[in-house]
XYZ file of C-alpha atoms in Angstrom:
292
model
C 18.781 -24.007 -29.864
C 17.475 -20.679 -31.299
C 19.256 -17.582 -30.094
C 19.534 -13.880 -30.704
C 21.839 -12.731 -33.492
C 25.271 -12.044 -32.042
C 26.584 -8.476 -32.371
C 29.411 -8.070 -34.858
C 32.994 -7.345 -33.827
C 32.609 -3.717 -34.890
C 29.350 -3.325 -32.953
C 30.918 -4.854 -29.869
C 33.973 -2.589 -30.007
C 31.886 0.532 -30.689
C 29.346 -0.041 -27.891
C 31.962 -0.969 -25.282
C 34.150 2.004 -26.165
C 31.139 4.339 -26.001
C 30.101 2.981 -22.585
C 33.626 3.467 -21.283
C 33.337 7.113 -22.306
C 29.929 7.403 -20.596
C 27.906 7.429 -23.835
C 25.065 5.111 -24.897
C 24.061 4.558 -28.500
C 20.431 5.585 -27.832
C 21.526 8.879 -26.269
C 20.550 8.056 -22.674
C 22.739 8.608 -19.650
C 24.188 5.521 -17.992
C 21.678 5.725 -15.116
C 18.698 6.778 -17.257
C 15.583 4.606 -17.571
C 13.587 4.418 -20.781
C 10.342 6.290 -20.112
C 7.595 3.680 -19.486
C 4.425 4.250 -21.501
C 1.489 2.686 -19.637
C -1.973 2.260 -21.112
C -4.994 0.418 -19.778
C -7.673 -1.539 -21.614
C -11.444 -1.047 -21.531
C -11.625 -4.086 -19.279
C -10.332 -3.668 -15.722
C -7.019 -5.354 -14.971
C -5.376 -5.022 -18.393
C -2.121 -3.040 -18.600
C 0.042 -2.486 -21.683
C 3.572 -1.288 -20.926
C 6.103 -0.049 -23.488
C 9.734 0.728 -22.719
C 11.468 1.633 -25.927
C 10.816 -1.302 -28.244
C 10.018 -3.669 -25.372
C 6.298 -4.241 -24.906
C 4.548 -6.315 -22.230
C 0.840 -6.935 -21.704
C -0.527 -8.063 -18.321
C -4.086 -9.301 -17.767
C -5.577 -10.052 -14.338
C -8.436 -12.484 -13.837
C -10.089 -14.037 -10.790
C -12.229 -17.088 -10.085
C -13.500 -18.822 -6.970
C -11.570 -21.927 -5.987
C -10.588 -23.980 -2.942
C -7.636 -22.722 -0.856
C -4.545 -24.798 -0.214
C -4.860 -27.095 2.843
C -1.948 -25.368 4.611
C -3.302 -21.896 3.739
C -6.916 -22.136 4.903
C -7.326 -18.389 5.425
C -5.473 -17.243 2.288
C -6.510 -16.900 -1.310
C -4.420 -18.017 -4.282
C -2.222 -15.713 -6.360
C -0.258 -16.897 -9.414
C 1.707 -15.317 -12.256
C 1.948 -17.037 -15.660
C 4.375 -15.845 -18.341
C 4.317 -16.369 -22.089
C 7.230 -15.575 -24.391
C 6.369 -16.077 -28.044
C 8.835 -16.703 -30.914
C 7.254 -13.633 -32.547
C 8.880 -11.626 -29.755
C 12.407 -12.912 -30.258
C 14.071 -15.791 -32.141
C 15.546 -16.873 -28.788
C 12.115 -18.048 -27.578
C 10.464 -21.316 -28.600
C 6.885 -22.603 -28.556
C 6.207 -25.169 -25.853
C 9.716 -24.967 -24.439
C 10.589 -22.785 -21.485
C 13.837 -20.947 -22.076
C 16.280 -19.857 -19.392
C 15.073 -16.266 -19.824
C 11.439 -17.263 -19.201
C 12.374 -19.349 -16.149
C 14.360 -16.441 -14.715
C 11.511 -14.016 -15.389
C 8.949 -16.264 -13.675
C 11.120 -16.763 -10.587
C 11.990 -13.088 -10.223
C 8.379 -11.962 -10.494
C 7.307 -14.718 -8.113
C 9.761 -13.490 -5.484
C 9.210 -9.811 -6.185
C 5.415 -9.725 -6.085
C 3.997 -12.853 -4.467
C 6.585 -13.770 -1.842
C 7.098 -10.163 -0.791
C 3.423 -10.001 0.188
C 2.505 -7.224 -2.240
C -1.009 -8.639 -2.549
C -2.918 -9.297 0.681
C -3.964 -12.905 0.082
C -5.981 -13.021 3.307
C -8.384 -10.513 1.785
C -9.085 -13.093 -0.952
C -10.532 -15.583 1.544
C -14.327 -16.086 1.315
C -14.987 -19.140 3.536
C -11.966 -20.401 5.473
C -10.744 -23.720 4.138
C -13.533 -23.947 1.554
C -13.700 -21.072 -0.900
C -11.408 -18.237 -1.880
C -10.479 -16.073 -4.834
C -7.802 -17.305 -7.217
C -6.183 -14.201 -8.716
C -4.072 -14.911 -11.796
C -1.860 -12.577 -13.804
C -1.159 -13.636 -17.393
C 1.928 -11.894 -18.725
C 2.426 -11.741 -22.495
C 5.687 -10.402 -23.911
C 4.815 -8.799 -27.258
C 8.183 -7.284 -28.181
C 11.645 -7.576 -26.696
C 14.526 -5.129 -26.675
C 15.968 -5.577 -23.185
C 14.546 -4.487 -19.840
C 12.157 -7.441 -19.785
C 12.081 -7.932 -16.011
C 11.617 -4.214 -15.353
C 8.783 -3.827 -17.877
C 7.095 -7.015 -16.647
C 7.159 -5.801 -13.048
C 5.589 -2.497 -14.072
C 2.895 -4.296 -16.087
C 2.019 -6.698 -13.251
C 1.716 -3.989 -10.589
C -0.224 -1.657 -12.922
C -2.703 -4.392 -13.821
C -3.175 -5.442 -10.186
C -3.927 -1.863 -9.121
C -6.393 -1.408 -11.972
C -8.233 -4.713 -11.415
C -11.480 -4.952 -9.438
C -13.022 -8.299 -8.523
C -16.782 -8.878 -8.210
C -18.241 -8.388 -4.753
C -19.635 -11.441 -2.937
C -21.872 -12.202 0.032
C -21.986 -15.344 2.160
C -25.112 -16.918 3.642
C -24.227 -20.101 5.488
C -22.063 -21.966 3.006
C -23.611 -20.382 -0.073
C -21.659 -17.685 -1.896
C -23.387 -15.181 -4.116
C -21.398 -13.283 -6.720
C -22.741 -9.871 -7.706
C -22.440 -8.347 -11.131
C -21.056 -4.843 -11.587
C -24.644 -3.608 -12.073
C -25.679 -4.966 -8.676
C -22.653 -3.927 -6.659
C -19.547 -1.903 -7.355
C -16.554 -4.252 -7.912
C -13.961 -4.378 -5.146
C -10.323 -3.367 -5.773
C -7.573 -5.717 -4.646
C -5.820 -5.052 -1.354
C -2.280 -4.024 -2.347
C 0.028 -3.737 0.669
C 3.043 -2.279 -1.154
C 4.267 -1.769 -4.696
C 7.503 -3.648 -5.502
C 9.240 -2.740 -8.756
C 12.335 -4.213 -10.404
C 15.372 -2.298 -11.646
C 18.034 -4.100 -13.693
C 21.644 -2.902 -13.620
C 24.232 -4.253 -16.091
C 28.002 -4.300 -15.570
C 30.728 -3.571 -18.119
C 34.520 -3.287 -18.058
C 34.968 -5.422 -14.967
C 32.137 -3.679 -13.108
C 33.589 -0.186 -13.453
C 30.693 0.873 -15.720
C 27.115 0.291 -14.500
C 24.168 0.774 -16.852
C 20.472 1.014 -15.936
C 17.811 -0.561 -18.196
C 20.106 -2.038 -20.845
C 18.880 -2.691 -24.386
C 19.184 -6.168 -25.896
C 22.465 -5.192 -27.577
C 23.906 -3.927 -24.300
C 22.677 -7.049 -22.493
C 24.517 -9.283 -24.940
C 27.767 -7.427 -24.227
C 27.363 -7.095 -20.456
C 29.589 -8.986 -18.040
C 26.864 -9.480 -15.459
C 23.509 -8.202 -14.224
C 21.945 -7.338 -10.896
C 18.190 -7.005 -10.362
C 17.081 -4.973 -7.353
C 13.430 -5.081 -6.293
C 12.244 -2.310 -3.982
C 9.198 -0.190 -3.195
C 8.655 3.543 -2.823
C 9.303 3.358 0.942
C 12.916 2.332 0.329
C 12.358 -1.277 1.400
C 14.455 -3.864 -0.461
C 12.406 -6.916 -1.444
C 15.134 -8.862 -3.222
C 18.547 -8.582 -4.841
C 19.233 -11.107 -7.585
C 22.598 -11.595 -9.263
C 23.250 -14.776 -11.207
C 26.942 -14.995 -12.011
C 28.971 -12.418 -13.875
C 31.681 -10.129 -12.550
C 31.994 -9.898 -8.744
C 30.557 -6.810 -7.042
C 32.111 -5.290 -3.922
C 30.107 -3.830 -1.040
C 30.497 -0.190 -2.097
C 29.362 -0.912 -5.666
C 26.418 -2.888 -4.286
C 25.325 0.043 -2.123
C 25.590 2.416 -5.078
C 23.480 0.058 -7.212
C 20.833 -0.194 -4.494
C 20.719 3.589 -4.096
C 20.265 4.000 -7.851
C 17.518 1.365 -7.867
C 15.656 3.084 -5.016
C 15.688 6.383 -6.887
C 14.392 4.762 -10.082
C 11.729 2.830 -8.149
C 10.251 6.041 -6.749
C 10.259 7.628 -10.212
C 8.536 4.635 -11.819
C 5.960 4.480 -9.012
C 4.996 8.086 -9.721
C 4.617 7.283 -13.435
C 2.316 4.338 -12.633
C 0.155 6.397 -10.246
C -0.117 9.225 -12.797
C -1.189 6.753 -15.501
C -3.790 5.210 -13.168
C -5.103 8.656 -12.247
C -5.527 9.601 -15.905
C -7.189 6.264 -16.645
C -9.643 6.617 -13.744
C -10.418 10.182 -14.747
C -11.108 9.125 -18.340
C -13.496 6.457 -17.039
C -15.177 8.955 -14.678
C -14.240 6.885 -11.656
C -13.593 10.092 -9.805
C -17.068 11.450 -10.581
C -20.449 9.807 -10.254
C -19.223 6.243 -9.726
C -16.968 7.338 -6.879
C -20.090 8.127 -4.864
C -21.275 4.537 -5.182
C -20.089 1.936 -2.709
C -20.298 -1.827 -2.549
C -22.592 -2.872 0.271
C -20.927 -5.540 2.377
C -23.375 -7.685 4.317
C -20.770 -9.938 5.860
């Protein structure tokens, strides 16, 4: 099975010794996040996120479909991930790796199961028609921090996306173009973001947003998902060194601080993007007429 190139003995000894002394090879502090660079496409719902050498592209799309029988009043929301061999030699075409499975499950729990998107607002006709919102996540480059960057990309794209407005007459649904009615933004209830913490030296050293080299040398990872209100959505830790209660609380506190910082970066990027597209000028005075 393809895999990443293993670090050499000298690299391993150097990185571990540096971490023990509180130094990282890229010059960051142990609890320092790589600054996310967020850009949006010309089309609504496209977000490109860079964190160091890691790059993730998220694209949101929507179509009308039939709701699930046990969710008659809810729309459908799905997240699809794609990890190409061009990103890393550890990924294969047509074969889901452990990393991709973990990424899909974490994002599923973090965004969909936490109720970040109000699926009831996607309902058009109960039990018959609803919106199916889909996020396609493409990993373009990989140097650690994949879950964190993916979470930022998904939430940025969802906040930027606007679906077409619709009207219902009887059982007929009419979809309006952007020229006829202003598109409707999605109803986002809260903004969950993921923060990955890696453990070294038996858990005595904790690192935020590890690079791929640091990930390969780590003795365990913990992923904390939270929002800006300080609400914990999930804590995921698959194996590795054990973590006591005090260390867990410290990790959660660090994650909450980073979550608030990242949320501000996302909102600033959205504000700049909307300003560049004049959404705060003439188009802000327009409103979508809702006849329902």
